[in-house]
mmCIF file of C-alpha atoms in Angstrom:
data_model
loop_
_atom_site.group_PDB
_atom_site.id
_atom_site.type_symbol
_atom_site.label_atom_id
_atom_site.label_comp_id
_atom_site.label_asym_id
_atom_site.label_seq_id
_atom_site.Cartn_x
_atom_site.Cartn_y
_atom_site.Cartn_z
ATOM 1 C CA UNK U 1 -0.045 -0.079 -0.077
ATOM 2 C CA UNK U 2 0.948 3.648 -0.484
ATOM 3 C CA UNK U 3 -1.494 5.154 1.845
ATOM 4 C CA UNK U 4 0.616 6.721 4.778
ATOM 5 C CA UNK U 5 -2.403 6.277 7.166
ATOM 6 C CA UNK U 6 -1.778 2.319 7.210
ATOM 7 C CA UNK U 7 1.253 3.007 9.474
ATOM 8 C CA UNK U 8 -0.345 5.011 11.912
ATOM 9 C CA UNK U 9 -1.339 2.564 14.372
ATOM 10 C CA UNK U 10 1.166 -0.079 13.150
ATOM 11 C CA UNK U 11 4.903 -1.071 13.962
ATOM 12 C CA UNK U 12 6.818 0.031 11.008
ATOM 13 C CA UNK U 13 9.596 -2.516 10.431
ATOM 14 C CA UNK U 14 12.666 -0.751 8.637
ATOM 15 C CA UNK U 15 15.587 -2.774 6.876
ATOM 16 C CA UNK U 16 18.939 -1.846 8.317
ATOM 17 C CA UNK U 17 21.528 -1.677 5.884
ATOM 18 C CA UNK U 18 23.773 0.896 7.392
ATOM 19 C CA UNK U 19 23.985 0.992 11.187
ATOM 20 C CA UNK U 20 24.392 4.783 11.361
ATOM 21 C CA UNK U 21 22.196 6.074 8.604
ATOM 22 C CA UNK U 22 19.346 3.567 9.407
ATOM 23 C CA UNK U 23 19.204 4.377 13.082
ATOM 24 C CA UNK U 24 19.172 8.129 12.307
ATOM 25 C CA UNK U 25 16.142 7.624 9.835
ATOM 26 C CA UNK U 26 14.487 5.667 12.392
ATOM 27 C CA UNK U 27 15.028 8.528 15.014
ATOM 28 C CA UNK U 28 13.236 10.966 12.636
ATOM 29 C CA UNK U 29 10.269 8.520 12.021
ATOM 30 C CA UNK U 30 9.997 8.204 15.954
ATOM 31 C CA UNK U 31 9.725 12.026 16.128
ATOM 32 C CA UNK U 32 6.965 11.804 13.425
ATOM 33 C CA UNK U 33 5.135 9.564 16.025
ATOM 34 C CA UNK U 34 5.600 6.379 14.098
ATOM 35 C CA UNK U 35 6.563 3.210 16.081
ATOM 36 C CA UNK U 36 9.726 2.599 13.742
ATOM 37 C CA UNK U 37 11.895 -0.544 14.356
ATOM 38 C CA UNK U 38 14.846 -1.711 12.652
ATOM 39 C CA UNK U 39 15.174 -5.329 11.622
ATOM 40 C CA UNK U 40 18.871 -5.927 11.687
ATOM 41 C CA UNK U 41 20.866 -8.623 9.967
ATOM 42 C CA UNK U 42 22.661 -11.479 11.372
ATOM 43 C CA UNK U 43 24.941 -13.657 9.524
ATOM 44 C CA UNK U 44 22.690 -16.611 10.345
ATOM 45 C CA UNK U 45 19.380 -14.857 8.964
ATOM 46 C CA UNK U 46 21.404 -13.988 5.830
ATOM 47 C CA UNK U 47 22.208 -17.888 5.505
ATOM 48 C CA UNK U 48 18.558 -18.673 6.161
ATOM 49 C CA UNK U 49 17.223 -16.307 3.570
ATOM 50 C CA UNK U 50 18.835 -18.239 0.810
ATOM 51 C CA UNK U 51 16.302 -20.993 1.139
ATOM 52 C CA UNK U 52 13.545 -18.864 -0.674
ATOM 53 C CA UNK U 53 15.857 -17.388 -3.258
ATOM 54 C CA UNK U 54 15.255 -18.390 -6.692
ATOM 55 C CA UNK U 55 17.516 -16.341 -8.625
ATOM 56 C CA UNK U 56 16.567 -12.569 -7.244
ATOM 57 C CA UNK U 57 18.985 -10.148 -6.063
ATOM 58 C CA UNK U 58 19.646 -11.737 -2.472
ATOM 59 C CA UNK U 59 18.912 -8.504 -0.353
ATOM 60 C CA UNK U 60 15.059 -8.878 -1.294
ATOM 61 C CA UNK U 61 15.190 -12.398 0.503
ATOM 62 C CA UNK U 62 17.382 -10.960 3.355
ATOM 63 C CA UNK U 63 14.864 -8.081 4.190
ATOM 64 C CA UNK U 64 11.965 -10.785 4.068
ATOM 65 C CA UNK U 65 13.808 -13.091 6.299
ATOM 66 C CA UNK U 66 14.662 -10.380 8.830
ATOM 67 C CA UNK U 67 11.176 -9.047 9.001
ATOM 68 C CA UNK U 68 9.696 -12.402 9.617
ATOM 69 C CA UNK U 69 12.234 -13.550 12.173
ATOM 70 C CA UNK U 70 11.862 -9.946 14.036
ATOM 71 C CA UNK U 71 8.124 -10.466 14.235
ATOM 72 C CA UNK U 72 8.355 -14.196 15.647
ATOM 73 C CA UNK U 73 11.195 -13.210 18.296
ATOM 74 C CA UNK U 74 9.340 -10.119 19.373
ATOM 75 C CA UNK U 75 6.063 -12.065 19.544
ATOM 76 C CA UNK U 76 4.407 -9.455 17.448
ATOM 77 C CA UNK U 77 1.066 -9.834 15.646
ATOM 78 C CA UNK U 78 1.986 -9.780 11.816
ATOM 79 C CA UNK U 79 -1.378 -8.025 11.004
ATOM 80 C CA UNK U 80 -0.139 -5.163 13.403
ATOM 81 C CA UNK U 81 3.161 -4.872 11.420
ATOM 82 C CA UNK U 82 4.275 -2.998 8.006
ATOM 83 C CA UNK U 83 7.358 -3.613 6.318
ATOM 84 C CA UNK U 84 8.879 -0.531 4.733
ATOM 85 C CA UNK U 85 10.169 -0.753 1.136
ATOM 86 C CA UNK U 86 10.817 2.071 -1.204
ATOM 87 C CA UNK U 87 9.421 2.463 -4.601
ATOM 88 C CA UNK U 88 11.987 3.589 -7.135
ATOM 89 C CA UNK U 89 12.370 3.794 -10.875
ATOM 90 C CA UNK U 90 16.004 4.928 -10.435
ATOM 91 C CA UNK U 91 17.807 1.874 -10.311
ATOM 92 C CA UNK U 92 17.571 -2.098 -11.236
ATOM 93 C CA UNK U 93 14.093 -3.462 -10.833
ATOM 94 C CA UNK U 94 13.454 -2.011 -7.276
ATOM 95 C CA UNK U 95 9.802 -1.474 -8.322
ATOM 96 C CA UNK U 96 9.342 -5.124 -8.264
ATOM 97 C CA UNK U 97 10.703 -5.555 -4.383
ATOM 98 C CA UNK U 98 7.517 -4.751 -2.719
ATOM 99 C CA UNK U 99 5.446 -6.955 -4.512
ATOM 100 C CA UNK U 100 7.709 -9.886 -4.412
ATOM 101 C CA UNK U 101 8.243 -9.297 -0.682
ATOM 102 C CA UNK U 102 4.228 -9.793 -0.322
ATOM 103 C CA UNK U 103 4.621 -12.821 -2.422
ATOM 104 C CA UNK U 104 7.261 -14.257 -0.004
ATOM 105 C CA UNK U 105 5.058 -13.386 2.886
ATOM 106 C CA UNK U 106 1.997 -15.200 1.607
ATOM 107 C CA UNK U 107 4.255 -18.153 0.673
ATOM 108 C CA UNK U 108 5.481 -18.408 4.121
ATOM 109 C CA UNK U 109 1.938 -18.523 5.752
ATOM 110 C CA UNK U 110 1.712 -19.033 9.425
ATOM 111 C CA UNK U 111 0.140 -15.537 9.769
ATOM 112 C CA UNK U 112 3.077 -13.927 7.807
ATOM 113 C CA UNK U 113 0.593 -13.440 4.860
ATOM 114 C CA UNK U 114 -1.005 -10.730 7.236
ATOM 115 C CA UNK U 115 2.249 -8.621 7.284
ATOM 116 C CA UNK U 116 1.634 -5.701 4.921
ATOM 117 C CA UNK U 117 4.431 -3.889 2.727
ATOM 118 C CA UNK U 118 4.219 -0.094 2.692
ATOM 119 C CA UNK U 119 5.623 1.273 -0.579
ATOM 120 C CA UNK U 120 7.249 4.492 0.485
ATOM 121 C CA UNK U 121 9.178 7.092 -1.239
ATOM 122 C CA UNK U 122 12.966 6.918 -0.977
ATOM 123 C CA UNK U 123 12.868 10.552 -0.394
ATOM 124 C CA UNK U 124 10.129 10.109 2.423
ATOM 125 C CA UNK U 125 8.256 13.151 0.941
ATOM 126 C CA UNK U 126 5.037 10.760 1.427
ATOM 127 C CA UNK U 127 5.192 11.511 5.111
ATOM 128 C CA UNK U 128 5.775 15.334 4.839
ATOM 129 C CA UNK U 129 8.551 17.671 3.265
ATOM 130 C CA UNK U 130 10.141 18.471 6.664
ATOM 131 C CA UNK U 131 10.632 14.747 7.281
ATOM 132 C CA UNK U 132 12.054 14.587 3.768
ATOM 133 C CA UNK U 133 14.606 17.263 4.310
ATOM 134 C CA UNK U 134 15.417 15.898 7.868
ATOM 135 C CA UNK U 135 16.030 12.328 6.267
ATOM 136 C CA UNK U 136 18.281 13.946 3.706
ATOM 137 C CA UNK U 137 20.298 15.334 6.769
ATOM 138 C CA UNK U 138 20.104 11.979 8.356
ATOM 139 C CA UNK U 139 21.993 10.388 5.389
ATOM 140 C CA UNK U 140 24.299 13.503 5.207
ATOM 141 C CA UNK U 141 25.301 13.485 9.000
ATOM 142 C CA UNK U 142 25.455 9.547 8.965
ATOM 143 C CA UNK U 143 27.562 9.381 5.649
ATOM 144 C CA UNK U 144 29.946 12.080 6.779
ATOM 145 C CA UNK U 145 30.291 10.426 10.588
ATOM 146 C CA UNK U 146 31.283 7.238 8.769
ATOM 147 C CA UNK U 147 33.664 9.151 6.485
ATOM 148 C CA UNK U 148 35.333 10.914 9.521
ATOM 149 C CA UNK U 149 35.677 7.568 11.421
ATOM 150 C CA UNK U 150 37.438 6.253 8.158
ATOM 151 C CA UNK U 151 39.691 9.217 7.989
ATOM 152 C CA UNK U 152 40.722 9.002 11.730
ATOM 153 C CA UNK U 153 40.657 5.397 12.599
ATOM 154 C CA UNK U 154 43.864 4.336 10.469
ATOM 155 C CA UNK U 155 45.960 6.789 12.512
ATOM 156 C CA UNK U 156 44.477 6.592 16.204
ATOM 157 C CA UNK U 157 47.074 5.910 18.864
ATOM 158 C CA UNK U 158 44.462 4.318 21.126
ATOM 159 C CA UNK U 159 42.787 1.356 19.425
ATOM 160 C CA UNK U 160 39.263 1.456 19.608
ATOM 161 C CA UNK U 161 38.931 5.138 20.268
ATOM 162 C CA UNK U 162 37.514 6.054 17.072
ATOM 163 C CA UNK U 163 34.905 3.511 17.169
ATOM 164 C CA UNK U 164 33.816 4.525 20.807
ATOM 165 C CA UNK U 165 33.630 8.089 19.695
ATOM 166 C CA UNK U 166 31.750 7.055 16.491
ATOM 167 C CA UNK U 167 28.993 5.153 18.724
ATOM 168 C CA UNK U 168 28.891 8.145 21.193
ATOM 169 C CA UNK U 169 28.169 10.352 18.228
ATOM 170 C CA UNK U 170 25.578 8.141 16.583
ATOM 171 C CA UNK U 171 23.694 8.192 20.027
ATOM 172 C CA UNK U 172 23.838 12.052 20.174
ATOM 173 C CA UNK U 173 22.503 12.387 16.396
ATOM 174 C CA UNK U 174 19.693 9.845 17.145
ATOM 175 C CA UNK U 175 18.541 11.808 20.173
ATOM 176 C CA UNK U 176 18.794 15.071 18.305
ATOM 177 C CA UNK U 177 16.588 13.407 15.397
ATOM 178 C CA UNK U 178 14.296 11.843 17.838
ATOM 179 C CA UNK U 179 13.486 15.040 19.732
ATOM 180 C CA UNK U 180 13.867 17.438 16.791
ATOM 181 C CA UNK U 181 16.437 19.517 19.060
ATOM 182 C CA UNK U 182 19.039 21.878 17.475
ATOM 183 C CA UNK U 183 21.245 20.287 14.881
ATOM 184 C CA UNK U 184 24.152 22.739 15.098
ATOM 185 C CA UNK U 185 24.327 22.101 18.928
ATOM 186 C CA UNK U 186 24.488 18.127 18.256
ATOM 187 C CA UNK U 187 27.086 18.613 15.686
ATOM 188 C CA UNK U 188 29.261 20.569 17.853
ATOM 189 C CA UNK U 189 29.113 17.872 20.556
ATOM 190 C CA UNK U 190 30.070 15.115 17.808
ATOM 191 C CA UNK U 191 32.813 17.219 16.244
ATOM 192 C CA UNK U 192 34.448 18.049 19.659
ATOM 193 C CA UNK U 193 34.260 14.244 20.571
ATOM 194 C CA UNK U 194 36.202 13.415 17.254
ATOM 195 C CA UNK U 195 38.578 16.185 17.805
ATOM 196 C CA UNK U 196 39.876 14.428 21.123
ATOM 197 C CA UNK U 197 40.994 11.431 19.461
ATOM 198 C CA UNK U 198 44.663 11.096 19.518
ATOM 199 C CA UNK U 199 46.212 10.524 16.179
ATOM 200 C CA UNK U 200 49.556 10.383 14.381
ATOM 201 C CA UNK U 201 48.935 12.017 11.220
ATOM 202 C CA UNK U 202 50.028 9.641 8.206
ATOM 203 C CA UNK U 203 49.252 8.495 4.647
ATOM 204 C CA UNK U 204 48.118 5.077 3.743
ATOM 205 C CA UNK U 205 46.936 3.669 0.313
ATOM 206 C CA UNK U 206 43.201 5.007 -0.333
ATOM 207 C CA UNK U 207 40.592 2.563 -1.172
ATOM 208 C CA UNK U 208 37.174 3.890 -2.284
ATOM 209 C CA UNK U 209 34.078 1.599 -1.820
ATOM 210 C CA UNK U 210 30.992 1.635 -4.252
ATOM 211 C CA UNK U 211 28.535 -0.834 -5.276
ATOM 212 C CA UNK U 212 25.175 -1.939 -4.057
ATOM 213 C CA UNK U 213 23.194 0.236 -1.755
ATOM 214 C CA UNK U 214 22.535 -2.629 0.671
ATOM 215 C CA UNK U 215 25.811 -4.055 0.719
ATOM 216 C CA UNK U 216 28.288 -1.125 0.635
ATOM 217 C CA UNK U 217 27.847 0.150 3.921
ATOM 218 C CA UNK U 218 26.377 -3.041 5.670
ATOM 219 C CA UNK U 219 29.068 -4.316 8.023
ATOM 220 C CA UNK U 220 27.309 -7.679 8.439
ATOM 221 C CA UNK U 221 26.577 -8.332 4.713
ATOM 222 C CA UNK U 222 30.159 -7.134 3.671
ATOM 223 C CA UNK U 223 31.829 -9.115 6.377
ATOM 224 C CA UNK U 224 33.587 -6.016 8.039
ATOM 225 C CA UNK U 225 35.175 -4.868 4.713
ATOM 226 C CA UNK U 226 36.226 -1.643 6.268
ATOM 227 C CA UNK U 227 38.247 -3.438 9.131
ATOM 228 C CA UNK U 228 39.702 -5.766 6.750
ATOM 229 C CA UNK U 229 41.156 -2.871 4.502
ATOM 230 C CA UNK U 230 42.476 -0.975 7.601
ATOM 231 C CA UNK U 231 44.032 -4.224 9.122
ATOM 232 C CA UNK U 232 45.800 -4.520 5.985
ATOM 233 C CA UNK U 233 47.170 -1.134 5.905
ATOM 234 C CA UNK U 234 44.674 1.002 3.863
ATOM 235 C CA UNK U 235 42.547 3.860 4.526
ATOM 236 C CA UNK U 236 38.952 3.660 3.323
ATOM 237 C CA UNK U 237 37.146 6.433 1.268
ATOM 238 C CA UNK U 238 33.392 6.518 1.528
ATOM 239 C CA UNK U 239 30.973 8.624 -0.149
ATOM 240 C CA UNK U 240 27.924 9.689 1.781
ATOM 241 C CA UNK U 241 24.533 9.139 0.177
ATOM 242 C CA UNK U 242 23.686 12.874 -0.018
ATOM 243 C CA UNK U 243 26.963 13.259 -2.309
ATOM 244 C CA UNK U 244 25.722 10.372 -4.432
ATOM 245 C CA UNK U 245 22.367 12.031 -4.759
ATOM 246 C CA UNK U 246 23.672 15.359 -6.053
ATOM 247 C CA UNK U 247 25.942 13.567 -8.355
ATOM 248 C CA UNK U 248 23.116 11.662 -10.142
ATOM 249 C CA UNK U 249 20.480 14.019 -9.959
ATOM 250 C CA UNK U 250 20.973 16.122 -13.229
ATOM 251 C CA UNK U 251 21.124 13.069 -15.499
ATOM 252 C CA UNK U 252 17.833 11.626 -13.935
ATOM 253 C CA UNK U 253 16.101 15.108 -13.960
ATOM 254 C CA UNK U 254 16.915 15.320 -17.698
ATOM 255 C CA UNK U 255 15.503 11.801 -18.286
ATOM 256 C CA UNK U 256 12.339 12.416 -16.596
ATOM 257 C CA UNK U 257 11.843 15.604 -18.628
ATOM 258 C CA UNK U 258 12.382 13.649 -21.772
ATOM 259 C CA UNK U 259 9.871 10.960 -20.541
ATOM 260 C CA UNK U 260 7.316 13.579 -19.630
ATOM 261 C CA UNK U 261 7.367 12.867 -15.834
ATOM 262 C CA UNK U 262 7.454 16.462 -15.049
ATOM 263 C CA UNK U 263 6.494 16.314 -11.311
ATOM 264 C CA UNK U 264 9.288 14.080 -10.541
ATOM 265 C CA UNK U 265 11.664 16.513 -12.357
ATOM 266 C CA UNK U 266 10.138 19.532 -10.671
ATOM 267 C CA UNK U 267 10.383 17.788 -7.074
ATOM 268 C CA UNK U 268 13.992 16.753 -7.802
ATOM 269 C CA UNK U 269 14.952 20.189 -8.741
ATOM 270 C CA UNK U 270 13.321 21.902 -5.700
ATOM 271 C CA UNK U 271 14.745 19.319 -3.275
ATOM 272 C CA UNK U 272 18.305 19.663 -4.580
ATOM 273 C CA UNK U 273 17.918 23.687 -4.408
ATOM 274 C CA UNK U 274 16.676 23.568 -0.876
ATOM 275 C CA UNK U 275 19.069 20.998 0.385
ATOM 276 C CA UNK U 276 22.149 22.877 -1.085
ATOM 277 C CA UNK U 277 21.123 25.972 0.588
ATOM 278 C CA UNK U 278 20.633 24.400 4.038
ATOM 279 C CA UNK U 279 23.628 22.228 4.040
ATOM 280 C CA UNK U 280 26.106 25.093 3.797
ATOM 281 C CA UNK U 281 25.091 25.958 7.366
ATOM 282 C CA UNK U 282 26.527 22.592 8.737
ATOM 283 C CA UNK U 283 29.381 21.853 6.360
ATOM 284 C CA UNK U 284 31.859 24.057 8.649
ATOM 285 C CA UNK U 285 31.601 21.512 11.351
ATOM 286 C CA UNK U 286 32.477 18.464 9.156
ATOM 287 C CA UNK U 287 35.327 20.278 7.533
ATOM 288 C CA UNK U 288 37.158 20.716 10.982
ATOM 289 C CA UNK U 289 37.823 16.989 10.628
ATOM 290 C CA UNK U 290 37.907 16.270 7.064
ATOM 291 C CA UNK U 291 39.676 19.514 6.112
ATOM 292 C CA UNK U 292 37.467 19.805 2.897
ATOM 293 C CA UNK U 293 34.337 21.572 1.809
ATOM 294 C CA UNK U 294 31.305 19.546 1.034
ATOM 295 C CA UNK U 295 31.499 18.398 -2.493
ATOM 296 C CA UNK U 296 29.714 20.169 -5.223
ATOM 297 C CA UNK U 297 29.763 18.183 -8.451
ATOM 298 C CA UNK U 298 30.389 20.161 -11.644
ATOM 299 C CA UNK U 299 31.547 17.207 -13.614
ATOM 300 C CA UNK U 300 29.709 16.958 -17.038
ATOM 301 C CA UNK U 301 27.764 13.694 -16.647
ATOM 302 C CA UNK U 302 26.653 13.816 -20.487
ATOM 303 C CA UNK U 303 30.273 14.045 -21.773
ATOM 304 C CA UNK U 304 31.370 11.239 -19.304
ATOM 305 C CA UNK U 305 28.739 8.787 -20.190
ATOM 306 C CA UNK U 306 29.148 9.446 -23.915
ATOM 307 C CA UNK U 307 32.812 8.124 -23.371
ATOM 308 C CA UNK U 308 31.250 4.764 -22.441
ATOM 309 C CA UNK U 309 28.580 4.730 -25.115
ATOM 310 C CA UNK U 310 25.898 5.064 -22.209
ATOM 311 C CA UNK U 311 22.821 7.201 -23.561
ATOM 312 C CA UNK U 312 20.733 9.261 -21.300
ATOM 313 C CA UNK U 313 17.967 6.648 -21.384
ATOM 314 C CA UNK U 314 20.374 4.059 -19.832
ATOM 315 C CA UNK U 315 19.734 5.023 -16.200
ATOM 316 C CA UNK U 316 20.313 2.546 -13.365
ATOM 317 C CA UNK U 317 23.067 1.445 -11.170
ATOM 318 C CA UNK U 318 25.567 0.846 -13.984
ATOM 319 C CA UNK U 319 25.271 4.509 -15.206
ATOM 320 C CA UNK U 320 25.653 5.705 -11.335
ATOM 321 C CA UNK U 321 28.619 3.680 -10.849
ATOM 322 C CA UNK U 322 30.523 5.187 -13.911
ATOM 323 C CA UNK U 323 29.538 8.876 -12.517
ATOM 324 C CA UNK U 324 30.848 7.745 -9.004
ATOM 325 C CA UNK U 325 34.026 6.373 -10.003
ATOM 326 C CA UNK U 326 35.207 8.981 -12.270
ATOM 327 C CA UNK U 327 34.196 11.616 -9.701
ATOM 328 C CA UNK U 328 35.958 10.028 -6.903
ATOM 329 C CA UNK U 329 38.995 9.452 -9.067
ATOM 330 C CA UNK U 330 39.087 13.108 -9.993
ATOM 331 C CA UNK U 331 38.706 14.054 -6.246
ATOM 332 C CA UNK U 332 41.498 11.835 -4.921
ATOM 333 C CA UNK U 333 44.462 11.887 -7.132
ATOM 334 C CA UNK U 334 46.384 9.446 -4.504
ATOM 335 C CA UNK U 335 43.535 6.633 -4.700
ATOM 336 C CA UNK U 336 45.110 3.213 -5.044
ATOM 337 C CA UNK U 337 42.055 0.962 -5.209
ATOM 338 C CA UNK U 338 38.354 0.952 -5.961
ATOM 339 C CA UNK U 339 36.338 -1.975 -4.394
ATOM 340 C CA UNK U 340 32.897 -2.819 -5.889
ATOM 341 C CA UNK U 341 30.650 -4.616 -3.445
ATOM 342 C CA UNK U 342 27.646 -6.672 -4.810
ATOM 343 C CA UNK U 343 25.353 -8.981 -3.533
ATOM 344 C CA UNK U 344 24.969 -12.411 -5.754
ATOM 345 C CA UNK U 345 22.535 -12.034 -8.720
ATOM 346 C CA UNK U 346 23.002 -8.363 -8.918
ATOM 347 C CA UNK U 347 22.744 -7.604 -12.805
ATOM 348 C CA UNK U 348 24.020 -3.981 -12.695
ATOM 349 C CA UNK U 349 27.196 -4.987 -10.856
ATOM 350 C CA UNK U 350 27.902 -7.458 -13.833
ATOM 351 C CA UNK U 351 27.676 -4.878 -16.327
ATOM 352 C CA UNK U 352 29.943 -2.455 -14.409
ATOM 353 C CA UNK U 353 32.483 -5.438 -14.081
ATOM 354 C CA UNK U 354 32.454 -5.833 -17.642
ATOM 355 C CA UNK U 355 33.613 -2.054 -18.041
ATOM 356 C CA UNK U 356 36.250 -2.530 -15.372
ATOM 357 C CA UNK U 357 39.172 -2.816 -17.791
ATOM 358 C CA UNK U 358 38.323 0.259 -19.715
ATOM 359 C CA UNK U 359 37.761 2.241 -16.425
ATOM 360 C CA UNK U 360 41.065 1.010 -15.014
ATOM 361 C CA UNK U 361 42.761 2.055 -18.303
ATOM 362 C CA UNK U 362 41.351 5.485 -18.081
ATOM 363 C CA UNK U 363 41.683 6.114 -14.442
ATOM 364 C CA UNK U 364 45.012 4.046 -13.756
ATOM 365 C CA UNK U 365 43.194 2.431 -10.577
ATOM 366 C CA UNK U 366 42.368 -1.152 -10.356
ATOM 367 C CA UNK U 367 38.693 -2.149 -9.648
ATOM 368 C CA UNK U 368 38.147 -5.416 -7.402
ATOM 369 C CA UNK U 369 34.551 -6.796 -7.519
ATOM 370 C CA UNK U 370 33.667 -8.712 -4.329
ATOM 371 C CA UNK U 371 30.342 -10.862 -4.670
ATOM 372 C CA UNK U 372 28.699 -11.522 -1.229
ATOM 373 C CA UNK U 373 26.477 -14.593 -1.801
ATOM 374 C CA UNK U 374 25.329 -15.048 1.903
ATOM 375 C CA UNK U 375 27.010 -18.365 2.478
ATOM 376 C CA UNK U 376 29.876 -16.977 4.407
ATOM 377 C CA UNK U 377 33.597 -17.456 3.916
ATOM 378 C CA UNK U 378 36.219 -15.028 3.734
ATOM 379 C CA UNK U 379 35.228 -12.968 0.790
ATOM 380 C CA UNK U 380 37.364 -9.859 1.567
ATOM 381 C CA UNK U 381 40.838 -11.856 1.374
ATOM 382 C CA UNK U 382 40.978 -11.220 -2.293
ATOM 383 C CA UNK U 383 41.894 -7.551 -1.481
ATOM 384 C CA UNK U 384 44.856 -8.266 0.824
ATOM 385 C CA UNK U 385 47.481 -8.792 -2.104
ATOM 386 C CA UNK U 386 46.415 -5.427 -3.536
ATOM 387 C CA UNK U 387 47.045 -3.500 -0.074
ATOM 388 C CA UNK U 388 50.227 -5.351 0.710
ATOM 389 C CA UNK U 389 51.674 -4.969 -2.636
ATOM 390 C CA UNK U 390 50.379 -1.817 -4.189
ATOM 391 C CA UNK U 391 50.897 -1.294 -8.122
ATOM 392 C CA UNK U 392 52.911 1.336 -9.485
ATOM 393 C CA UNK U 393 52.009 4.825 -9.032
ATOM 394 C CA UNK U 394 48.705 5.884 -10.444
ATOM 395 C CA UNK U 395 50.131 8.938 -12.396
ATOM 396 C CA UNK U 396 52.826 6.978 -13.806
ATOM 397 C CA UNK U 397 50.524 4.045 -15.183
ATOM 398 C CA UNK U 398 47.943 6.733 -16.492
ATOM 399 C CA UNK U 399 50.918 8.508 -18.279
ATOM 400 C CA UNK U 400 52.029 5.174 -19.950
ATOM 401 C CA UNK U 401 48.425 4.509 -21.152
ATOM 402 C CA UNK U 402 48.095 7.962 -22.582
ATOM 403 C CA UNK U 403 51.465 7.683 -24.427
ATOM 404 C CA UNK U 404 50.419 4.287 -25.735
ATOM 405 C CA UNK U 405 47.005 5.715 -26.959
ATOM 406 C CA UNK U 406 49.070 8.686 -28.584
ATOM 407 C CA UNK U 407 51.310 6.346 -30.223
#
């Protein structure tokens, strides 16, 4: 159902693909008066979800499994619960998710057929415009908190001090979104906490993560990928969702206008204009740690996509990936490695993987694809040789490639 009223007297079950951002989104919905609960992943529930997978992208099965297990473990009445899933024409075949989730619940039976699925907007504009703007800031603050953690953790002098500060900061931001209290006051507390972390500045090989929304920032699903990279001498570069959103906004707005979806295009333009204005107010706090301004992307999407024979009609995750990769490569000249994180049966990731040789030739940065199939094992071990024995300097490699092309 798309009717917001159905969540008013029900428990809203929220998938938890990122333990920072998801908590902040939950807090904002609680402020709205909604009984929002996160349904977290466990290694075991991911494995159990595979029993009803028949070739779909596995996050779909994981979300269904987690919802059913949460209801059972907490002795909830399925008829009084609603599972949140977003409706999107942006990436992959996400529009099929809510309907397939319902089918899985009906097949399960035992009362689970009464568990409804709420089809929400990814922007949360279906709740209210103030909720939508706060959800954007939940992604911005959560994403930048993760980014600051990755910037500080490899250089901390007291092991665990960064993680402790990130945990405390998440609680501060959770309470701020839950109560609607002053954002700047909460950010001042967070940044002050992080500034107290004792570090020895240095420079380690930078590794940028991109890939599937459900896997990239999900420490359970991606088997503690960030920790693996850091333990083997790397520094992780993450990109908050709000930056991704701004990066892909203009190609989508153009596509919607071409397709006659004028209300989508107008809403997209309004949201981007409003948040660009408001987020400047908060960027000064984050730049105290990151020493950089919040990125505004002036990269020409059309020129870039044309280079890879991608037309404006070709929207989806593969197009998003090209934009992310090229923007990140331009922004971090010292980047040593790209890691693409994918769930099993993810079609767009296969397309990006097929383009990886061409991308590496253009950027001089190797791309490693890791596929998480839910069965366990040490998937991240494939990265270790790249971190222990880095390739030749990127500038030298790109130069050789350019000279070869010129010749």
